[in-house]
GROMACS .gro file of C-alpha atoms in nm:
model
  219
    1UNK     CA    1   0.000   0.000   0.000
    2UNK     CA    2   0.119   0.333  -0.159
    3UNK     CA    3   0.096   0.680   0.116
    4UNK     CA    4  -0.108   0.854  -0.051
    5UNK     CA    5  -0.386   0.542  -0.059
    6UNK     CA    6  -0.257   0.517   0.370
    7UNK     CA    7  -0.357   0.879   0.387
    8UNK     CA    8  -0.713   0.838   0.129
    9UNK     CA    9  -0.814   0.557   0.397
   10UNK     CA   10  -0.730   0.762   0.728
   11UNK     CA   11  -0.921   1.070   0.612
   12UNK     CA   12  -1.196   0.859   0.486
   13UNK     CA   13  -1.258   0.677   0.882
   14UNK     CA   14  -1.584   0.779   1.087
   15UNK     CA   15  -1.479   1.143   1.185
   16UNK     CA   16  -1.566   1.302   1.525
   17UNK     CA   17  -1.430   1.677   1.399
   18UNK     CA   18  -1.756   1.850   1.233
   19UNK     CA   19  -1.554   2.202   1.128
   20UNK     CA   20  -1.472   2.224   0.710
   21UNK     CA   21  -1.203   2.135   0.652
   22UNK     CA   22  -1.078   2.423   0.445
   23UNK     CA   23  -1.200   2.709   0.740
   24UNK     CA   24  -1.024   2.538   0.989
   25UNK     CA   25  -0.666   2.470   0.844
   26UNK     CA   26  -0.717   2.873   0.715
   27UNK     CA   27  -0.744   2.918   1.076
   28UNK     CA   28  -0.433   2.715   1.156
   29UNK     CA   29  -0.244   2.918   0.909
   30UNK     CA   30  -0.144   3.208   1.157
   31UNK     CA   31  -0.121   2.959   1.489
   32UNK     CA   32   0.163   2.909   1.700
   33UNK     CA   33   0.392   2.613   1.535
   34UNK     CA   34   0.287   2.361   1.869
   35UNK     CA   35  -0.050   2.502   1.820
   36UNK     CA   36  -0.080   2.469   1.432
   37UNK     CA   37   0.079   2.108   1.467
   38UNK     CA   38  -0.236   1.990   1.726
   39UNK     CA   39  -0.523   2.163   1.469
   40UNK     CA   40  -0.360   1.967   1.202
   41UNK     CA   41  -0.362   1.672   1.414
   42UNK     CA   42  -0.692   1.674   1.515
   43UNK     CA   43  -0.849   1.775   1.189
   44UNK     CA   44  -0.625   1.443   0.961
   45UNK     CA   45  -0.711   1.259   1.233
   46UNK     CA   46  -1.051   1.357   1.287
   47UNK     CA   47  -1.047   1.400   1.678
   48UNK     CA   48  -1.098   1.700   1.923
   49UNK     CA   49  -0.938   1.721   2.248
   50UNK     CA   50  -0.619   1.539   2.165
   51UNK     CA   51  -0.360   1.597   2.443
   52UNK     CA   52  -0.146   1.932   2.422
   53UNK     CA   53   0.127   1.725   2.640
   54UNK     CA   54   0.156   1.489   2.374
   55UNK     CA   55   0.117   1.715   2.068
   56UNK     CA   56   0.471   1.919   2.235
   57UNK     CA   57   0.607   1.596   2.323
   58UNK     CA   58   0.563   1.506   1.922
   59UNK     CA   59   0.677   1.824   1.818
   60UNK     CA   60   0.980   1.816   1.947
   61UNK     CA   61   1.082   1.472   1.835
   62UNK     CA   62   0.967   1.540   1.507
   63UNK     CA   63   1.183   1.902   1.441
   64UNK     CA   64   1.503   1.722   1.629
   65UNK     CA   65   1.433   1.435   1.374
   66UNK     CA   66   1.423   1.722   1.071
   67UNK     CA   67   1.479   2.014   1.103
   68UNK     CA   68   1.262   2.120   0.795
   69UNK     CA   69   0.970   1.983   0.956
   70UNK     CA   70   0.794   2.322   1.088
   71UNK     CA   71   0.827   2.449   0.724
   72UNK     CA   72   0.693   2.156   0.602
   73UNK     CA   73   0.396   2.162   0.878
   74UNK     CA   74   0.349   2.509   0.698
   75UNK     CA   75   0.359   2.424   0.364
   76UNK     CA   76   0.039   2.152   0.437
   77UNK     CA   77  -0.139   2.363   0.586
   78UNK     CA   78  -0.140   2.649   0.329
   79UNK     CA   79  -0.189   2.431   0.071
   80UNK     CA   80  -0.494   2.265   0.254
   81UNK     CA   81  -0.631   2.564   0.330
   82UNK     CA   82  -0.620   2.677  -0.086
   83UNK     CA   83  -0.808   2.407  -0.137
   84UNK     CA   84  -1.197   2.423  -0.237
   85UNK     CA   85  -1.326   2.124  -0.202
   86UNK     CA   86  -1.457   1.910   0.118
   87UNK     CA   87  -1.411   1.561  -0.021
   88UNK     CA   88  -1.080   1.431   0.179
   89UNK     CA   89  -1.066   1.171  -0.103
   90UNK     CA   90  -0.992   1.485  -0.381
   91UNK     CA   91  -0.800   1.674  -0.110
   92UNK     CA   92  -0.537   1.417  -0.114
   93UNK     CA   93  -0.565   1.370  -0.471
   94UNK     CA   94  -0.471   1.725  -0.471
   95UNK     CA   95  -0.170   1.707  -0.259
   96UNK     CA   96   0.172   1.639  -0.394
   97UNK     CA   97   0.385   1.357  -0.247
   98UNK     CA   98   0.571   1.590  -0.046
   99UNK     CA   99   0.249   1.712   0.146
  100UNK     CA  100   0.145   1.348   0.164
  101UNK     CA  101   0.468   1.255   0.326
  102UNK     CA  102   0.423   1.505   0.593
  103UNK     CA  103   0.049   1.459   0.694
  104UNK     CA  104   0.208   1.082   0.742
  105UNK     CA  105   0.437   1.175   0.969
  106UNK     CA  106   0.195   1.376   1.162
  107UNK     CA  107  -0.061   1.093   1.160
  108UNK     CA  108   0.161   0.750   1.251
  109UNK     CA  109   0.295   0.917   1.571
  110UNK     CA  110  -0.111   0.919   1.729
  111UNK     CA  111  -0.204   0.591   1.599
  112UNK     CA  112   0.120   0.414   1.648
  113UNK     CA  113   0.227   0.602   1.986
  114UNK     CA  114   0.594   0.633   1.834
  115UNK     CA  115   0.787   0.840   1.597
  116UNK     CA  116   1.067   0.647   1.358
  117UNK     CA  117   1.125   0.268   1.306
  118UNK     CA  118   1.138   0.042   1.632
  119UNK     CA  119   1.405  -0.261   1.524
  120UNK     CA  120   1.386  -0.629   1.684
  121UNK     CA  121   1.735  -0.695   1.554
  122UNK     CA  122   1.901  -0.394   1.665
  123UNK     CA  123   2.006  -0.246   2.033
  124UNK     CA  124   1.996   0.084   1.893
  125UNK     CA  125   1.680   0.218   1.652
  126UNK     CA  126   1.519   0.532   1.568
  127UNK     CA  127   1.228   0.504   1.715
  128UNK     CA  128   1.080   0.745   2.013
  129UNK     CA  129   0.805   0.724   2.237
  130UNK     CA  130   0.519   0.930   2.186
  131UNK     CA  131   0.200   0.808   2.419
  132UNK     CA  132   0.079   0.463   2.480
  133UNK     CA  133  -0.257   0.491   2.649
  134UNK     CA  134  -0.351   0.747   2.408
  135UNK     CA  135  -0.216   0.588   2.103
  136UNK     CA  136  -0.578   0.574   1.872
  137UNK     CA  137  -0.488   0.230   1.702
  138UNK     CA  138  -0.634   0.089   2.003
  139UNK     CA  139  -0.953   0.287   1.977
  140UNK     CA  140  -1.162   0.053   1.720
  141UNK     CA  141  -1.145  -0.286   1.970
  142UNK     CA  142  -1.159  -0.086   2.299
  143UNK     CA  143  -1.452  -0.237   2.365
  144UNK     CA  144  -1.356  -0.594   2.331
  145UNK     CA  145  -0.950  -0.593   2.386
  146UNK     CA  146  -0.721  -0.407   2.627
  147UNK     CA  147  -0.479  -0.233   2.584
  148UNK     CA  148  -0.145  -0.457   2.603
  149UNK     CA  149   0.051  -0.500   2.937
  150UNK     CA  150  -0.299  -0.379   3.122
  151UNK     CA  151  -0.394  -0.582   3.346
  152UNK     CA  152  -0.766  -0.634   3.291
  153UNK     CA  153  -0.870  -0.651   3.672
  154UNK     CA  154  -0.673  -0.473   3.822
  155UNK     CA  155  -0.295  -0.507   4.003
  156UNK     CA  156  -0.235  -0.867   4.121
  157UNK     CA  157  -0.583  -1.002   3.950
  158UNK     CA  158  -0.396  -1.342   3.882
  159UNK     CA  159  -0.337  -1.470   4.228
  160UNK     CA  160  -0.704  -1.554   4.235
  161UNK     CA  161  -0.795  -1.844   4.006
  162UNK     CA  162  -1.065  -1.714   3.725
  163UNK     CA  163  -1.406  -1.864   3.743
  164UNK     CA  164  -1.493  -2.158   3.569
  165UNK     CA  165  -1.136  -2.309   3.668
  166UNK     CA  166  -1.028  -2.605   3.847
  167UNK     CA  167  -0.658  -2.520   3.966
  168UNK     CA  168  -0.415  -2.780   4.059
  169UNK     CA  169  -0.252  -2.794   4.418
  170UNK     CA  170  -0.022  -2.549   4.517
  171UNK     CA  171   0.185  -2.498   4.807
  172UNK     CA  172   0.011  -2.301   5.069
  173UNK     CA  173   0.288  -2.002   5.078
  174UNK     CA  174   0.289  -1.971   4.737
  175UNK     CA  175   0.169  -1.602   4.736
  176UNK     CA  176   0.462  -1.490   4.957
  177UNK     CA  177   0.718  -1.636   4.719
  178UNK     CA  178   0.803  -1.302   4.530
  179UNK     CA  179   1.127  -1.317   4.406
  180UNK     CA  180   1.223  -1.614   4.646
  181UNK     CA  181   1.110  -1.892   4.420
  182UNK     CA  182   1.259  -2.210   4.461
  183UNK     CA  183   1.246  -2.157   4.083
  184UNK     CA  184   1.385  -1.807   4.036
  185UNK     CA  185   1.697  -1.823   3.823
  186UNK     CA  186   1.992  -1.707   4.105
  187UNK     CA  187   2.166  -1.475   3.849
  188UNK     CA  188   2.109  -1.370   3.442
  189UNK     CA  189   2.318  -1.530   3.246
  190UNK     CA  190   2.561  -1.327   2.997
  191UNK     CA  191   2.404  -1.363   2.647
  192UNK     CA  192   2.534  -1.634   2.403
  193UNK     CA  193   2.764  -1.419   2.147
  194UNK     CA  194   2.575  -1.551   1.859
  195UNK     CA  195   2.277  -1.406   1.968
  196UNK     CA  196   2.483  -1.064   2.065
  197UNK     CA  197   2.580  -1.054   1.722
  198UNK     CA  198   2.223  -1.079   1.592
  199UNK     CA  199   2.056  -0.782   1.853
  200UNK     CA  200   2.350  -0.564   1.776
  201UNK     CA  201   2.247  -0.575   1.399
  202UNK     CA  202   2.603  -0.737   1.324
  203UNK     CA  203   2.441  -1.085   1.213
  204UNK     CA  204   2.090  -1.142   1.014
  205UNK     CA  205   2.074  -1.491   1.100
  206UNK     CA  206   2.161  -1.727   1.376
  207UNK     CA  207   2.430  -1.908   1.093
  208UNK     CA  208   2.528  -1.601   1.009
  209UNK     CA  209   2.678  -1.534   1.366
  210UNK     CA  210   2.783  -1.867   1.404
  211UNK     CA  211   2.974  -1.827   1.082
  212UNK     CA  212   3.154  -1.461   1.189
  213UNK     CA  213   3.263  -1.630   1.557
  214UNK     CA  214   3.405  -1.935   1.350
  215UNK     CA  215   3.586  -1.656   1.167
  216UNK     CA  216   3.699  -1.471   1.437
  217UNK     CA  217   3.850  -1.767   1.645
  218UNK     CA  218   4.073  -1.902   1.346
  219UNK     CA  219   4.151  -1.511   1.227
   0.00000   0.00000   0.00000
């Protein structure tokens, strides 16, 4: 999937934001750069009331990311606001790739909750966190899922077994175990090098590593 499609099937979700489009980026024009950034927000996003913390926190990571960002911020919203047309399908018809580009930068950051690329193979990325309970891709199954690493009922819901379940024995000072386990691992271990070599970004594959510390040991 292309950006500009992305960007036709954002601005074409339910909206909650009932101003024209066209008045209210005109009105954005003049704002404060922070400010301007949160009316565009709410209006591609089509949401009121989104967080000013957030919309700072975003704005900071996204200038110290590029530094041409608050001209481009500008740039979107004039040309949005030259526009005559409501139809957000034919307004991002009208916009060139480089407007696209930036009205997907401003969008991923409030869906996603991060700015940048988060990397499973690397220790290092360029990723940045943005929000987590506010992040809206969570918004269309908030009514059936939670939010992940929420605990559902509450702090410490699992010591009691759910309904419906038949638990096997345990020992009776099982609940004051904490961190005393019998099974608690005494110390971490010091990762395998192979694996080093892979989170590092050094090695794609575990054979890969293997292959660079045969290397290594008969260099």
């Amino acid at each position: 999937m292309d950006r500009r499609h992305f960007l036709q099937m954002m601005l074409a979700a339910p909206l909650i934001v009932s101003i024209p489009l066209n008045a209210a980026f005109a009105a954005s024009a003049d704002a404060e750069p922070q400010a301007a950034l949160l009316r565009a927000s709410e209006l591609l996003t089509g949401r009121r009331g989104l967080d000013p913390a957030i919309t700072a926190r975003l704005w900071q990571l996204l200038v110290d990311k590029d530094a041409s960002f608050p001209a481009q911020l500008t740039r979107l919203i004039g040309n949005l606001a030259a526009l005559k047309t409501e139809d957000r399908e034919a307004i991002v018809g009208h916009l060139d790739d480089e407007d696209v580009k930036t009205a997907l930068t401003i969008i991923s950051p409030w869906y996603l909750g991060y700015t940048g690329n988060p990397s499973t193979t690397k220790a290092v990325d360029d990723a940045h966190f943005v929000t987590f309970l506010s992040a809206l891709m969570y918004e269309p199954t908030s009514d059936h899922t939670i939010r992940p690493t929420y605990a559902r009922a509450g702090g410490d819901y699992w010591v009691e077994v759910p309904k419906g379940v038949t638990a096997p024995a345990m020992p009776e000072n099982i609940r004051e175990w904490g961190d005393k386990s019998p099974q608690a691992a005494p110390t971490i271990r010091e990762p395998e090098e192979p694996w080093l070599l892979m989170v590092q970004g050094k090695a794609r594959t575990l054979a890969e590593a293997q292959d660079m510390i045969a290397h290594k040991k008969t260099a």
